[in-house]
Amino acid sequence: QQQVKQSPQSLIVQKGGISIINCAYENTAFDYFPWYQQFPGKGPALLIAIRPDVSEKKEGRFTISFNKSAKQFSLHIMDSQPGDSATYFCAASRGNAGNMLTFGGGTRLMVKP
Amino acid sequence: KAGVTQTPRYLIKTRGQQVTLSCSPISGHRSVSWYQQTPGQGLQFLFEYFSETQRNKGNFPGRFSGRQFSNSRSEMNVSTLELGDSALYLCASRSSQGINEQFFGPGTRLTVL
């Protein structure tokens, strides 16, 4: 059972544009929602994370928006750059499950110069 | 601080063999998790170790096992390898300071022929 659904699977954005990736979850016990960035041949790198007690978190060009009632959260990449071209994964975990992250299927982002 | 290190980086085995992968967490991190990444199934949680004890286990057959040593280094073992075990195996470490952030290593690419 896929508990975290991610869309779109792939995304092409022009340099300077906004990249938006969406995730929806089913398990209301989830209380930690990170986003990871993965380049080919590398492990996922933590970008930004949010907890359900806030609706938005911003770090540099990356923003997470969180909608608890809709059980959805999204990643916005402002002023997208070619160096942002990578695969992005949303994930979720619940406090008493320690490290057990449930990942979305991933979004392959390509930023065109 | 040095990041999470995994050895070996690449491995080729044949069906029926067994394999052992190693992970050294970030210095001071006591929690280690393992994930399997495949194109078809995405990123899936295998198991988590904390202070040499398995805390959580994902939905994988008993052929997949792991352990953690007193220095927090971890190994995972896959016995009786199948073609479908070909994947990138990722290790992630987490500080035990009540923070959920997990940091991934570069992974071990296992190919089963």
Coordinates of N, CA, C and O in Angstrom, one line a residue, chain B residues 2-113:
Chain B
A2 N 32.7 13.9 8.9 CA 32.6 13.1 7.8 C 31.2 12.6 7.7 O 30.5 12.5 8.7
G3 N 30.7 12.4 6.4 CA 29.4 11.9 6.2 C 29.3 10.4 6.4 O 30.2 9.8 6.9
V4 N 28.1 9.9 6.1 CA 27.9 8.4 6.1 C 28.7 7.8 5.0 O 28.7 8.2 3.9
T5 N 29.4 6.7 5.4 CA 30.2 6.0 4.4 C 29.7 4.6 4.3 O 29.2 4.0 5.2
Q6 N 29.7 4.1 3.0 CA 29.2 2.8 2.7 C 30.2 2.0 1.9 O 30.8 2.6 0.9
T7 N 30.4 0.8 2.2 CA 31.4 0.0 1.4 C 30.8 -1.4 1.2 O 30.0 -1.9 2.1
P8 N 31.0 -2.0 0.1 CA 31.7 -1.4 -1.1 C 30.7 -0.5 -1.8 O 29.5 -0.5 -1.5
R9 N 31.1 0.2 -2.8 CA 30.2 1.1 -3.6 C 29.5 0.3 -4.7 O 28.4 0.6 -5.0
Y10 N 30.2 -0.7 -5.2 CA 29.6 -1.5 -6.2 C 29.9 -3.0 -6.0 O 31.0 -3.3 -5.4
L11 N 29.0 -3.8 -6.3 CA 29.1 -5.2 -6.0 C 28.3 -6.0 -7.1 O 27.2 -5.7 -7.4
I12 N 29.0 -7.1 -7.6 CA 28.3 -8.0 -8.6 C 28.3 -9.4 -8.0 O 29.4 -9.9 -7.6
K13 N 27.1 -10.0 -7.9 CA 27.0 -11.3 -7.3 C 26.2 -12.1 -8.3 O 25.5 -11.6 -9.2
T14 N 26.1 -13.4 -8.1 CA 25.3 -14.3 -8.8 C 24.2 -14.9 -7.9 O 24.3 -14.9 -6.7
R15 N 23.1 -15.3 -8.6 CA 22.0 -15.8 -7.8 C 22.4 -16.9 -6.9 O 23.2 -17.8 -7.2
G16 N 21.8 -16.9 -5.7 CA 22.1 -18.0 -4.7 C 23.2 -17.6 -3.8 O 23.3 -18.2 -2.7
Q17 N 24.1 -16.6 -4.2 CA 25.1 -16.2 -3.2 C 24.6 -15.3 -2.1 O 23.4 -15.0 -2.1
Q18 N 25.4 -15.0 -1.2 CA 25.0 -14.1 -0.2 C 26.0 -12.9 -0.2 O 27.1 -12.9 -0.8
V19 N 25.5 -11.8 0.4 CA 26.3 -10.5 0.4 C 26.2 -9.8 1.7 O 25.2 -9.9 2.4
T20 N 27.3 -9.1 2.0 CA 27.3 -8.3 3.3 C 27.7 -6.9 2.9 O 28.7 -6.7 2.2
L21 N 26.9 -5.9 3.3 CA 27.2 -4.5 3.0 C 27.5 -3.8 4.3 O 26.9 -4.2 5.4
S22 N 28.3 -2.8 4.3 CA 28.7 -2.1 5.5 C 28.4 -0.6 5.5 O 28.4 0.0 4.4
C23 N 28.1 -0.1 6.6 CA 27.8 1.3 6.8 C 28.4 1.9 8.0 O 28.2 1.3 9.1
S24 N 29.1 3.0 7.9 CA 29.6 3.7 9.0 C 28.9 5.0 9.2 O 28.9 5.9 8.2
P25 N 28.1 5.2 10.2 CA 27.3 6.5 10.4 C 28.2 7.7 10.7 O 29.4 7.6 10.9
I26 N 27.6 8.8 10.7 CA 28.2 10.1 11.1 C 28.7 9.9 12.5 O 27.9 9.4 13.3
S27 N 29.8 10.4 12.8 CA 30.4 10.3 14.2 C 29.4 10.9 15.2 O 28.9 12.0 15.0
G28 N 29.1 10.1 16.2 CA 28.2 10.5 17.2 C 26.7 10.1 17.0 O 25.9 10.1 17.9
H29 N 26.4 9.6 15.8 CA 25.1 9.1 15.5 C 24.9 7.7 15.9 O 25.8 6.9 15.6
R30 N 23.9 7.4 16.6 CA 23.7 6.0 17.1 C 22.6 5.2 16.4 O 22.5 4.0 16.6
S31 N 21.9 5.9 15.5 CA 20.8 5.2 14.8 C 21.2 5.1 13.4 O 21.6 6.0 12.7
V32 N 21.0 3.9 12.8 CA 21.3 3.6 11.4 C 20.1 2.9 10.8 O 19.5 1.9 11.4
S33 N 19.7 3.3 9.7 CA 18.6 2.7 8.9 C 19.1 2.3 7.6 O 20.0 2.9 7.0
W34 N 18.5 1.3 7.0 CA 18.8 0.8 5.7 C 17.6 0.9 4.8 O 16.4 0.6 5.2
Y35 N 17.8 1.3 3.5 CA 16.7 1.4 2.5 C 17.2 0.7 1.3 O 18.4 0.7 0.9
Q36 N 16.2 0.2 0.5 CA 16.5 -0.4 -0.8 C 15.8 0.6 -1.8 O 14.7 1.0 -1.7
Q37 N 16.6 0.9 -2.9 CA 16.1 1.8 -3.9 C 16.1 1.0 -5.3 O 17.2 0.6 -5.7
T38 N 15.0 0.9 -5.9 CA 14.9 0.3 -7.2 C 14.0 1.1 -8.1 O 13.1 1.9 -7.6
P39 N 14.2 1.1 -9.4 CA 13.3 1.9 -10.3 C 11.8 1.5 -10.2 O 11.0 2.4 -10.3
G40 N 11.5 0.3 -9.9 CA 10.1 -0.2 -9.9 C 9.5 0.1 -8.5 O 8.3 0.5 -8.5
Q41 N 10.1 -0.1 -7.4 CA 9.5 0.0 -6.1 C 9.9 1.3 -5.4 O 9.4 1.6 -4.3
G42 N 10.9 2.0 -5.9 CA 11.3 3.3 -5.3 C 12.1 3.0 -4.1 O 12.9 2.0 -4.0
L43 N 12.0 3.9 -3.1 CA 12.8 3.8 -1.8 C 11.9 3.1 -0.8 O 10.9 3.5 -0.4
Q44 N 12.4 2.0 -0.3 CA 11.7 1.2 0.7 C 12.6 0.9 1.9 O 13.7 0.5 1.8
F45 N 12.0 1.1 3.1 CA 12.6 0.9 4.3 C 12.9 -0.6 4.6 O 12.0 -1.4 4.5
L46 N 14.1 -0.9 5.0 CA 14.4 -2.3 5.3 C 14.4 -2.5 6.8 O 13.6 -3.3 7.3
F47 N 15.3 -1.8 7.6 CA 15.3 -1.9 9.0 C 16.1 -0.8 9.6 O 16.8 -0.1 8.9
E48 N 15.9 -0.6 11.0 CA 16.6 0.4 11.7 C 17.2 -0.2 12.9 O 16.6 -1.1 13.6
Y49 N 18.4 0.3 13.2 CA 19.1 -0.2 14.4 C 19.5 1.0 15.3 O 19.9 2.1 14.8
F50 N 19.4 0.8 16.6 CA 19.7 1.8 17.6 C 20.4 1.1 18.7 O 19.8 0.2 19.3
S51 N 21.6 1.5 19.1 CA 22.3 0.9 20.2 C 22.3 -0.6 20.1 O 21.9 -1.3 21.0
E52 N 22.6 -1.1 18.9 CA 22.8 -2.5 18.6 C 21.5 -3.3 18.6 O 21.5 -4.6 18.5
T53 N 20.3 -2.7 18.7 CA 19.0 -3.3 18.7 C 18.2 -2.9 17.5 O 18.2 -1.8 17.2
Q54 N 17.6 -3.9 16.9 CA 16.7 -3.6 15.8 C 15.4 -3.0 16.3 O 14.7 -3.7 17.1
R55 N 15.1 -1.8 15.9 CA 13.9 -1.1 16.4 C 12.7 -1.3 15.5 O 11.5 -1.3 15.9
N56 N 12.9 -1.3 14.2 CA 11.8 -1.4 13.2 C 12.3 -2.2 12.1 O 13.5 -2.3 11.8
K57 N 11.3 -2.9 11.4 CA 11.7 -3.7 10.3 C 10.6 -3.5 9.2 O 9.4 -3.5 9.5
G58 N 11.1 -3.3 8.0 CA 10.1 -3.2 6.9 C 9.6 -4.5 6.4 O 9.9 -5.6 6.9
N59 N 8.9 -4.5 5.3 CA 8.2 -5.7 4.8 C 9.1 -6.4 3.8 O 8.9 -6.4 2.5
F60 N 10.2 -7.0 4.2 CA 11.1 -7.7 3.4 C 11.3 -9.1 4.0 O 11.1 -9.4 5.2
P61 N 11.6 -10.1 3.1 CA 11.7 -11.5 3.6 C 12.9 -11.6 4.5 O 13.8 -10.8 4.6
G62 N 12.9 -12.8 5.2 CA 13.9 -13.0 6.2 C 15.3 -13.2 5.6 O 16.3 -13.2 6.4
R63 N 15.4 -13.2 4.3 CA 16.8 -13.3 3.7 C 17.6 -12.0 3.9 O 18.8 -12.0 3.8
F64 N 16.8 -11.0 4.3 CA 17.4 -9.7 4.6 C 17.6 -9.5 6.1 O 16.6 -9.6 6.8
S65 N 18.8 -9.3 6.5 CA 19.1 -9.2 7.9 C 20.1 -8.1 8.2 O 20.8 -7.7 7.2
G66 N 20.3 -7.7 9.4 CA 21.3 -6.7 9.7 C 21.7 -6.8 11.1 O 21.2 -7.6 11.9
R67 N 22.7 -6.0 11.4 CA 23.2 -5.9 12.8 C 23.9 -4.6 13.0 O 24.3 -3.9 12.0
Q68 N 24.1 -4.2 14.2 CA 24.8 -3.0 14.5 C 25.8 -3.3 15.6 O 25.5 -4.1 16.5
F69 N 27.0 -2.7 15.5 CA 28.0 -3.0 16.4 C 28.1 -1.9 17.5 O 27.4 -0.8 17.4
S70 N 28.9 -2.1 18.5 CA 28.9 -1.1 19.6 C 29.5 0.2 19.2 O 29.2 1.2 19.9
N71 N 30.2 0.3 18.1 CA 30.7 1.6 17.6 C 29.7 2.2 16.6 O 30.0 3.2 15.9
S72 N 28.5 1.7 16.6 CA 27.3 2.2 15.7 C 27.5 1.8 14.3 O 26.5 2.0 13.5
R73 N 28.6 1.2 13.8 CA 28.7 0.7 12.5 C 27.7 -0.4 12.3 O 27.3 -1.1 13.2
S74 N 27.2 -0.5 11.1 CA 26.1 -1.5 10.8 C 26.5 -2.3 9.5 O 27.2 -1.8 8.6
E75 N 26.0 -3.5 9.5 CA 26.1 -4.3 8.3 C 24.7 -4.9 8.0 O 23.9 -5.1 8.9
M76 N 24.4 -5.0 6.7 CA 23.3 -5.8 6.3 C 23.7 -6.9 5.4 O 24.7 -6.9 4.7
N77 N 22.9 -8.0 5.6 CA 23.3 -9.2 4.8 C 22.1 -9.7 4.0 O 20.9 -9.6 4.5
V78 N 22.3 -10.1 2.8 CA 21.2 -10.7 2.0 C 21.7 -12.1 1.6 O 22.8 -12.2 1.0
S79 N 20.9 -13.1 2.0 CA 21.3 -14.5 1.7 C 20.5 -14.9 0.5 O 19.5 -14.4 0.1
T80 N 21.0 -16.0 -0.2 CA 20.3 -16.6 -1.3 C 19.8 -15.5 -2.3 O 18.6 -15.4 -2.5
L81 N 20.7 -14.8 -2.8 CA 20.4 -13.7 -3.7 C 19.5 -14.1 -4.8 O 19.7 -15.1 -5.5
E82 N 18.6 -13.2 -5.1 CA 17.7 -13.3 -6.3 C 17.9 -12.1 -7.2 O 18.4 -11.1 -6.8
L83 N 17.5 -12.3 -8.5 CA 17.7 -11.3 -9.5 C 17.0 -10.0 -9.0 O 17.6 -8.9 -9.2
G84 N 15.9 -10.1 -8.4 CA 15.2 -8.9 -7.9 C 15.8 -8.2 -6.8 O 15.3 -7.1 -6.4
D85 N 16.9 -8.7 -6.3 CA 17.6 -8.0 -5.2 C 18.5 -7.0 -5.7 O 19.1 -6.2 -5.0
S86 N 18.7 -6.9 -7.0 CA 19.5 -5.9 -7.7 C 18.9 -4.5 -7.3 O 17.8 -4.2 -7.6
A87 N 19.7 -3.7 -6.7 CA 19.2 -2.4 -6.2 C 20.4 -1.6 -5.7 O 21.5 -2.0 -5.6
L88 N 20.0 -0.3 -5.4 CA 20.9 0.6 -4.6 C 20.5 0.4 -3.2 O 19.4 0.7 -2.8
Y89 N 21.4 0.0 -2.3 CA 21.2 -0.1 -0.9 C 21.8 1.1 -0.2 O 23.0 1.4 -0.2
L90 N 20.9 1.8 0.5 CA 21.2 3.1 1.1 C 21.2 2.9 2.6 O 20.3 2.3 3.2
C91 N 22.2 3.5 3.3 CA 22.2 3.6 4.7 C 22.0 5.0 5.1 O 22.5 6.0 4.5
A92 N 21.3 5.2 6.2 CA 21.1 6.6 6.7 C 21.3 6.6 8.2 O 21.0 5.6 8.9
S93 N 22.0 7.7 8.7 CA 22.2 7.8 10.1 C 21.5 9.0 10.7 O 21.1 9.9 10.0
R94 N 21.2 8.9 12.0 CA 20.4 9.9 12.7 C 21.0 10.1 14.0 O 21.4 9.2 14.7
S95 N 21.1 11.4 14.4 CA 21.5 11.7 15.8 C 20.5 11.2 16.7 O 19.3 11.1 16.4
S96 N 20.9 10.9 17.9 CA 19.9 10.4 18.9 C 19.4 11.5 19.8 O 18.9 11.3 20.9
Q97 N 19.5 12.8 19.3 CA 19.2 13.9 20.1 C 17.7 14.3 19.9 O 17.4 15.5 20.1
G98 N 16.9 13.4 19.5 CA 15.5 13.8 19.4 C 15.1 14.5 18.1 O 14.1 15.1 17.9
I99 N 16.1 14.5 17.1 CA 15.8 15.1 15.8 C 15.6 14.1 14.8 O 16.3 13.0 14.8
N100 N 14.6 14.3 13.9 CA 14.3 13.3 12.9 C 15.2 13.2 11.7 O 15.1 12.3 11.0
E101 N 16.0 14.2 11.5 CA 16.8 14.3 10.3 C 17.7 13.1 10.1 O 18.4 12.7 11.0
Q102 N 17.5 12.5 8.9 CA 18.3 11.4 8.5 C 19.3 11.8 7.4 O 18.9 12.5 6.5
F103 N 20.5 11.3 7.5 CA 21.5 11.7 6.5 C 22.0 10.4 5.8 O 22.4 9.4 6.4
F104 N 21.8 10.4 4.5 CA 22.1 9.2 3.7 C 23.5 9.1 3.2 O 24.2 10.1 2.9
G105 N 24.0 7.9 3.1 CA 25.3 7.7 2.4 C 25.1 7.6 0.9 O 24.0 7.7 0.4
P106 N 26.2 7.3 0.2 CA 26.1 7.2 -1.3 C 25.5 6.0 -1.8 O 25.1 5.9 -3.0
G107 N 25.4 5.0 -0.9 CA 24.8 3.7 -1.3 C 25.8 2.7 -1.9 O 26.9 3.0 -2.2
T108 N 25.3 1.4 -1.9 CA 26.0 0.3 -2.5 C 25.2 -0.2 -3.6 O 24.0 -0.6 -3.4
R109 N 25.7 -0.2 -4.8 CA 25.0 -0.7 -6.0 C 25.2 -2.1 -6.1 O 26.3 -2.6 -6.4
L110 N 24.2 -3.0 -5.9 CA 24.3 -4.4 -6.0 C 23.7 -4.9 -7.3 O 22.5 -4.6 -7.5
T111 N 24.4 -5.7 -8.0 CA 23.9 -6.3 -9.2 C 23.9 -7.8 -9.1 O 25.0 -8.3 -8.7
V112 N 22.8 -8.4 -9.2 CA 22.7 -9.9 -9.1 C 22.5 -10.5 -10.5 O 21.6 -10.1 -11.2
L113 N 23.4 -11.3 -10.9 CA 23.4 -11.9 -12.3 C 22.9 -13.3 -12.2 O 23.0 -14.0 -11.2

